[in-house]
CSV table of C-alpha atoms in Angstrom, one decimal:
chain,number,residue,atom,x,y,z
K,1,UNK,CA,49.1,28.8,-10.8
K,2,UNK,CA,49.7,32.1,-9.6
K,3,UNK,CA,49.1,33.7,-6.1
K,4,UNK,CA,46.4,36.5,-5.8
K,5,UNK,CA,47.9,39.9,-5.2
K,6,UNK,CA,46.7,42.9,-3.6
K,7,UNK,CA,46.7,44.4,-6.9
K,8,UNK,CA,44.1,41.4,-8.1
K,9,UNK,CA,41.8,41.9,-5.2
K,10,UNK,CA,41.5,46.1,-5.9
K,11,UNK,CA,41.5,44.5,-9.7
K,12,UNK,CA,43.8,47.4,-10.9
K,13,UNK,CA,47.4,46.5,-12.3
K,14,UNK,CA,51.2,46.9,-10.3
K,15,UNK,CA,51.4,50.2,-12.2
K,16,UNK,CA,48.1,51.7,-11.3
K,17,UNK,CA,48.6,54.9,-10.3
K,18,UNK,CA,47.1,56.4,-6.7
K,19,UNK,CA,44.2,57.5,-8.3
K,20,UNK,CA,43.3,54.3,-10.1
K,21,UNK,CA,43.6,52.5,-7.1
K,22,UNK,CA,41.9,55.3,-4.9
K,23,UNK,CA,38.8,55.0,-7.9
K,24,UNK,CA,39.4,50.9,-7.6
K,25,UNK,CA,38.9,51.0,-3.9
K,26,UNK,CA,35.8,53.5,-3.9
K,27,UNK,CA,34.1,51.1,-6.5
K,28,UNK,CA,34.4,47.7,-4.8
K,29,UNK,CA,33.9,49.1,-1.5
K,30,UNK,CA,30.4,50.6,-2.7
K,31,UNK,CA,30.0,47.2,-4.5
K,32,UNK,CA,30.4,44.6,-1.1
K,33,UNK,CA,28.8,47.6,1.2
K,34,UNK,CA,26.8,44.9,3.5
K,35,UNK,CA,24.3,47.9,3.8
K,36,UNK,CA,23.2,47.4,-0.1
K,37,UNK,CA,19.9,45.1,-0.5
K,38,UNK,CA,22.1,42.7,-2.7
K,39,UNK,CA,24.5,41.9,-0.2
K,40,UNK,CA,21.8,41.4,2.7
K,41,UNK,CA,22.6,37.7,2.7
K,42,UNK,CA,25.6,37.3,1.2
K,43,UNK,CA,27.9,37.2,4.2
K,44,UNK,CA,31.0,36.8,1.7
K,45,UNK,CA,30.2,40.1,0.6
K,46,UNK,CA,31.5,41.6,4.1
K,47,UNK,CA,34.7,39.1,4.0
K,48,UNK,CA,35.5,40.6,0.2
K,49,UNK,CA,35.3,44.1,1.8
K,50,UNK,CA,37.5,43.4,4.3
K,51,UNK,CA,40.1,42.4,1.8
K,52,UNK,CA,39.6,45.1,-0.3
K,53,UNK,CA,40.0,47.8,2.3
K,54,UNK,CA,43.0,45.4,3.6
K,55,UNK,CA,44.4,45.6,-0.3
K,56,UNK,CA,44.0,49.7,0.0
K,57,UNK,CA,45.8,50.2,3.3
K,58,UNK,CA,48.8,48.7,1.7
K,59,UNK,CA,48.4,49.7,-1.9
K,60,UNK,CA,47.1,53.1,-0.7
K,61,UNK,CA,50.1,54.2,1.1
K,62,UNK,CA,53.3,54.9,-1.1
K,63,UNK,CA,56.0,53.3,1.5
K,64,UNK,CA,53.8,50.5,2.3
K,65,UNK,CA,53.7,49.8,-1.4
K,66,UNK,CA,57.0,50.0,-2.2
K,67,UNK,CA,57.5,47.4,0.6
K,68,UNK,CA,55.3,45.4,-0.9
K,69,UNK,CA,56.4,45.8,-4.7
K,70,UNK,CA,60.1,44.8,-2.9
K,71,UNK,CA,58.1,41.5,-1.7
K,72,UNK,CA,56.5,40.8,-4.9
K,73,UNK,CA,59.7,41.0,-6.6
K,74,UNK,CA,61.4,38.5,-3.9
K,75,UNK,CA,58.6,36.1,-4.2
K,76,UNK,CA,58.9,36.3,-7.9
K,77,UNK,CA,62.4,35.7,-7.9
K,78,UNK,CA,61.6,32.3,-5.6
K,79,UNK,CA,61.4,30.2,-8.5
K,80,UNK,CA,65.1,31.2,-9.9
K,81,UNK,CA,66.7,30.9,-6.2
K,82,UNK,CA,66.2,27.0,-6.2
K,83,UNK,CA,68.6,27.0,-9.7
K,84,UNK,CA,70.6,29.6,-8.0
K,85,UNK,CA,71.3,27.2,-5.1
K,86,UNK,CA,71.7,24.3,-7.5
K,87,UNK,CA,74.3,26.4,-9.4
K,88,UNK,CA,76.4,27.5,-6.3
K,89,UNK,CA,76.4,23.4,-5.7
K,90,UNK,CA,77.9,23.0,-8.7
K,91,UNK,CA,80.6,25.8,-8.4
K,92,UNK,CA,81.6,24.3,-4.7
K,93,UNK,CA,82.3,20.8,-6.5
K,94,UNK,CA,83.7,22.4,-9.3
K,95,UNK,CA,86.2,23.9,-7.0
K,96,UNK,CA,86.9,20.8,-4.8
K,97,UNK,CA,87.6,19.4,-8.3
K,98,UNK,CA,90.4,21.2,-9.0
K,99,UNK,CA,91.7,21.5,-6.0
K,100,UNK,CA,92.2,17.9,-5.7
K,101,UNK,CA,93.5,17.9,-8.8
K,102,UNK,CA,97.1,18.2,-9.6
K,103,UNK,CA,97.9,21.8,-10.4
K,104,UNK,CA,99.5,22.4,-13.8
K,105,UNK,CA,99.5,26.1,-13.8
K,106,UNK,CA,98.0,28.0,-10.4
K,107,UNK,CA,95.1,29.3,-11.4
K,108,UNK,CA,93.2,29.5,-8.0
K,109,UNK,CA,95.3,31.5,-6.1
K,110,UNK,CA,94.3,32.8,-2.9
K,111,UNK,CA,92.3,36.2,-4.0
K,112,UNK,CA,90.4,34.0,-6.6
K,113,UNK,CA,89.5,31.5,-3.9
K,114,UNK,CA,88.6,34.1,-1.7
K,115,UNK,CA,86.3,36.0,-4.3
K,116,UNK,CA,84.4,32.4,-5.3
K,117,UNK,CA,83.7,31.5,-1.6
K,118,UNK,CA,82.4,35.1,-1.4
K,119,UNK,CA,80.5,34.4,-4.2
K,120,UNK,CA,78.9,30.9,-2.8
K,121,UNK,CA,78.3,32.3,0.6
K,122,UNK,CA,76.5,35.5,-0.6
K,123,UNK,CA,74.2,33.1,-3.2
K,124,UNK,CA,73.8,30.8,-0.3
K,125,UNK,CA,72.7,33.7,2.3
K,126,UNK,CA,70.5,34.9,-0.4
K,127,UNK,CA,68.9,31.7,-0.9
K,128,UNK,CA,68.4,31.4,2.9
K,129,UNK,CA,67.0,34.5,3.1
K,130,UNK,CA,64.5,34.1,0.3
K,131,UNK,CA,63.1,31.1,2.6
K,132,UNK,CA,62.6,32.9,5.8
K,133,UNK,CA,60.5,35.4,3.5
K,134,UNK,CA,58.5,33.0,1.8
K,135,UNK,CA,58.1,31.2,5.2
K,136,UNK,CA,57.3,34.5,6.9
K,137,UNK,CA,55.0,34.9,3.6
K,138,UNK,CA,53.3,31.7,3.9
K,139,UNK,CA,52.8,32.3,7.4
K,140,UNK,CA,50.8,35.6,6.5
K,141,UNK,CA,48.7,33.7,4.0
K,142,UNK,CA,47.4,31.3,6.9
K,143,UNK,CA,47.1,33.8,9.4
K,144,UNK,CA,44.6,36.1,6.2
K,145,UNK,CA,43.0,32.6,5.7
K,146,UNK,CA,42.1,32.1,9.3
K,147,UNK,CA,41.2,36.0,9.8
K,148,UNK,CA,38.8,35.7,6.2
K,149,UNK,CA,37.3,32.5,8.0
K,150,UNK,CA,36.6,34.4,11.2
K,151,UNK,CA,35.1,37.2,9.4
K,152,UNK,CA,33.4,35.0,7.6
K,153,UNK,CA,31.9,33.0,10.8
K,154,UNK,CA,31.6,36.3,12.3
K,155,UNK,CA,29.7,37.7,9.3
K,156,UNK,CA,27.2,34.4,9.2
K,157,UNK,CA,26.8,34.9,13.2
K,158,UNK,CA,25.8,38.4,12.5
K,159,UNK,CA,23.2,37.4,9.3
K,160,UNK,CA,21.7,34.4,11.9
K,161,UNK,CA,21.3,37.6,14.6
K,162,UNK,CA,19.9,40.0,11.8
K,163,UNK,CA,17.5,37.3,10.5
K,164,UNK,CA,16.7,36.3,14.4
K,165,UNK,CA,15.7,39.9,14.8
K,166,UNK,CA,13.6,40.3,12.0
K,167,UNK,CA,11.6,36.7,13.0
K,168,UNK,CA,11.6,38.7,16.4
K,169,UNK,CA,10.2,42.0,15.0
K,170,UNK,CA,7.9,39.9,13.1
K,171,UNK,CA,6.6,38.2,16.1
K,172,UNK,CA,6.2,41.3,18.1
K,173,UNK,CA,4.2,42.7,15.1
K,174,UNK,CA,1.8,40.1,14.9
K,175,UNK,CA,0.9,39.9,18.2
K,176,UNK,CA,0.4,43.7,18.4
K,177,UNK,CA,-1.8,43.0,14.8
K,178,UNK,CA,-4.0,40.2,17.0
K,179,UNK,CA,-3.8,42.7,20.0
K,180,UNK,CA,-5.4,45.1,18.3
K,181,UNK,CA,-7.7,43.0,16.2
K,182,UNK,CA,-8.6,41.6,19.8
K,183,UNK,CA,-9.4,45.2,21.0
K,184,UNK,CA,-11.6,46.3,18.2
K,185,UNK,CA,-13.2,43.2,18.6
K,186,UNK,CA,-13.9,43.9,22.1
K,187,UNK,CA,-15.0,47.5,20.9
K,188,UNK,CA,-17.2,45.8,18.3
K,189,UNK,CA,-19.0,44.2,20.9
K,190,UNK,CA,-19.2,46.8,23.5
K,191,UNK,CA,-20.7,48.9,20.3
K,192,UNK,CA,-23.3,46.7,19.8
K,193,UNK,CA,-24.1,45.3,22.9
K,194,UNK,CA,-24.4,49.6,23.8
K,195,UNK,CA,-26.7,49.8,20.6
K,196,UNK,CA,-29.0,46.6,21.4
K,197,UNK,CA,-29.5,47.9,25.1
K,198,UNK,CA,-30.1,51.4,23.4
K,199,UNK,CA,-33.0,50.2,21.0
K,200,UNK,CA,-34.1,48.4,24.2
K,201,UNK,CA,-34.6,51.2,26.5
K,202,UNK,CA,-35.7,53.2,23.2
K,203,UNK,CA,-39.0,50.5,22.6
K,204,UNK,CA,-39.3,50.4,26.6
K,205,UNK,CA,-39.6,54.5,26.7
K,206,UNK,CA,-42.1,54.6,23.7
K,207,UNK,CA,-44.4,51.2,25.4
K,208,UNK,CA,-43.7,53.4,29.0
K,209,UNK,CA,-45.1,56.8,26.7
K,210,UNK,CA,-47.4,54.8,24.8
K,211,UNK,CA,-49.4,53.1,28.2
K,212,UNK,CA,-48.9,56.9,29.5
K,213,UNK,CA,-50.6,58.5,27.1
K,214,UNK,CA,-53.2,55.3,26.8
K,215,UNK,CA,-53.9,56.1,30.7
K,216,UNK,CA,-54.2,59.8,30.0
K,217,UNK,CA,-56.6,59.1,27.2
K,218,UNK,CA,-59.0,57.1,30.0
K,219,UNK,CA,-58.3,59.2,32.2
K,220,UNK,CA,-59.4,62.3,30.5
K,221,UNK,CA,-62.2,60.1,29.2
K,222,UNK,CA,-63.4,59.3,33.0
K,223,UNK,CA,-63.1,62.8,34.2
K,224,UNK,CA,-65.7,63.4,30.5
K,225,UNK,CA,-68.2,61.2,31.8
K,226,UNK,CA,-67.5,62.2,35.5
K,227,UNK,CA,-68.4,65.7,34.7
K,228,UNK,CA,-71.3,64.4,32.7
K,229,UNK,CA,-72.5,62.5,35.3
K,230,UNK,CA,-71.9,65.4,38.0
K,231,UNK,CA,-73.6,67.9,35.4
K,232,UNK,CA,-76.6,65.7,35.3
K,233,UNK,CA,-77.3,64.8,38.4
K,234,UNK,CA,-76.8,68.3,38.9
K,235,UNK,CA,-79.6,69.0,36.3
K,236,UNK,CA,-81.9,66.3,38.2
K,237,UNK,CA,-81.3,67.9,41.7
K,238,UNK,CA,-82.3,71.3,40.1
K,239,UNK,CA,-85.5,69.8,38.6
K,240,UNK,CA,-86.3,68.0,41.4
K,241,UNK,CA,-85.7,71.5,43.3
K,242,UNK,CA,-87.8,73.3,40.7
K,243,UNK,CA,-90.6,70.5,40.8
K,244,UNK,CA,-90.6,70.4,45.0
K,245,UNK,CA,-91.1,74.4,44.7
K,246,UNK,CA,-93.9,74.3,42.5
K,247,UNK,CA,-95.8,71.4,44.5
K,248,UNK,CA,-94.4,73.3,48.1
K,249,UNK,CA,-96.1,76.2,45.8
K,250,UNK,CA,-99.1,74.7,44.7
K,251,UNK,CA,-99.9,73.0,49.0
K,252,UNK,CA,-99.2,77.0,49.7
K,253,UNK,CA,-101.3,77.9,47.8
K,254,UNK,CA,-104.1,75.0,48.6
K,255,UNK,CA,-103.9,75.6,52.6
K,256,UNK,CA,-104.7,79.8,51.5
K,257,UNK,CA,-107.2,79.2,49.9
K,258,UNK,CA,-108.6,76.6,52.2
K,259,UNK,CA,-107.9,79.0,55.4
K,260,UNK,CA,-108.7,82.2,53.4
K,261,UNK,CA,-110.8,81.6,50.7
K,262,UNK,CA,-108.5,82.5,48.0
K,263,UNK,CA,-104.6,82.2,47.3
K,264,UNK,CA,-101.9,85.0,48.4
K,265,UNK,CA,-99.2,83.3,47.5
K,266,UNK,CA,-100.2,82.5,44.1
């Protein structure tokens, strides 16, 4: 099976040009943006952006890319170096062969010799070569592997703190919700405690005018029958004056008429 490349994670091919892979890169980062609603809990989402702007900062660059097209090629040539190596085998025994052997004609002479062992040692320094890079390759695939992991862990961290938050923010919100519910409540009360006492003082004011005007009512009633009274006995005093005047008249008039024979007064 063969390995992802960078081209496969900007999903563009080796001969994209640099505004494919600009266009590529401007998609897919909009597409794993962790800020979109769809990627809210999808902490891969944040590990495939990583990669992708990873993918760009090589592919994005020209000398970076053609250092990485140069590596691409060596890694594909990796399958061909094993035969290579095999093949230089062969040509070493070949060459023991018939220098063992007993020389008819000399056909390996000293240049030829010199040419084939240059030959074996530049196929052999290639094929050593080849493994330190796919060594130093392989190494650079764990090291991404352990990076994507501790994005990713990072990444699940930061969802846990983001969802911890929002349980947070939720709490705090309720409690200002039964807070408040608790103070208007309270208000309630006040409100109609205020509006009971009201209506209380309001029937005790009209009783307190009520008895008021009650007592006003007698008492303009007793100062009626007080004048009534005073004007009557005021009226029985004056006939009682009138009647003592006409009987103080009338013995006035008996005593002159007694002393002088007939009345003055009268």
């Amino acid at each position: 099976m063969a390995e992802s490349t960078l081209y496969d994670v900007l999903e563009v091919s080796s001969s994209a040009s640099a505004d494919i892979i600009d266009a590529a890169y401007q998609r897919l980062a909009e597409k794993f943006d962790p800020a979109r609603d769809a990627n809210t809990y999808r902490p891969h989402a944040r590990v495939q952006l990583d990669a992708v702007k990873q993918a760009y900062l090589t592919l994005g660059d020209a000398e970076k890319r053609a250092l990485y097209d140069r590596k691409l090629a060596l890694r594909g040539a990796s399958d061909r170096a094993p035969a290579a190596a095999t093949a230089s085998t062969a040509t070493l025994a070949t060459l023991a062969t018939m220098a063992a052997a007993p020389a008819k004609a000399p056909f390996w002479n000293v240049p030829k010799m010199l040419i084939a062992s240059a030959l074996v040692v530049g196929v052999t320094g290639f094929y050593f070569q080849h493994q330190h890079e796919q060594a130093r390759i392989e190494a650079e695939k764990v090291i991404a592997v352990a990076k994507a992991r501790e994005a990713e862990a990072k990444a699940l961290a930061e969802a846990e703190q983001e969802r911890l938050a929002l349980l947070r923010e939720r709490d705090r919100e309720m409690a200002a919700r039964r807070e408040a519910a608790m103070a208007r409540a309270e208000r309630d009360a006040d409100l109609r405690q205020y509006q009971q006492d009201a209506r209380a003082n309001d029937a005790a004011n009209r009783a307190l005018a009520a008895a008021e005007r009650e007592q006003a009512r007698r008492d303009a009633t007793y100062a009626r029958a007080e004048e009534t009274r005073i004007r009557r006995e005021e009226a029985q005093a004056a006939a009682a004056s009138r009647q003592q005047l006409a009987r103080d008249r009338a013995e006035l008039c008996r005593i002159e008429r007694q002393r002088y024979g007939r009345p003055i007064s009268c």
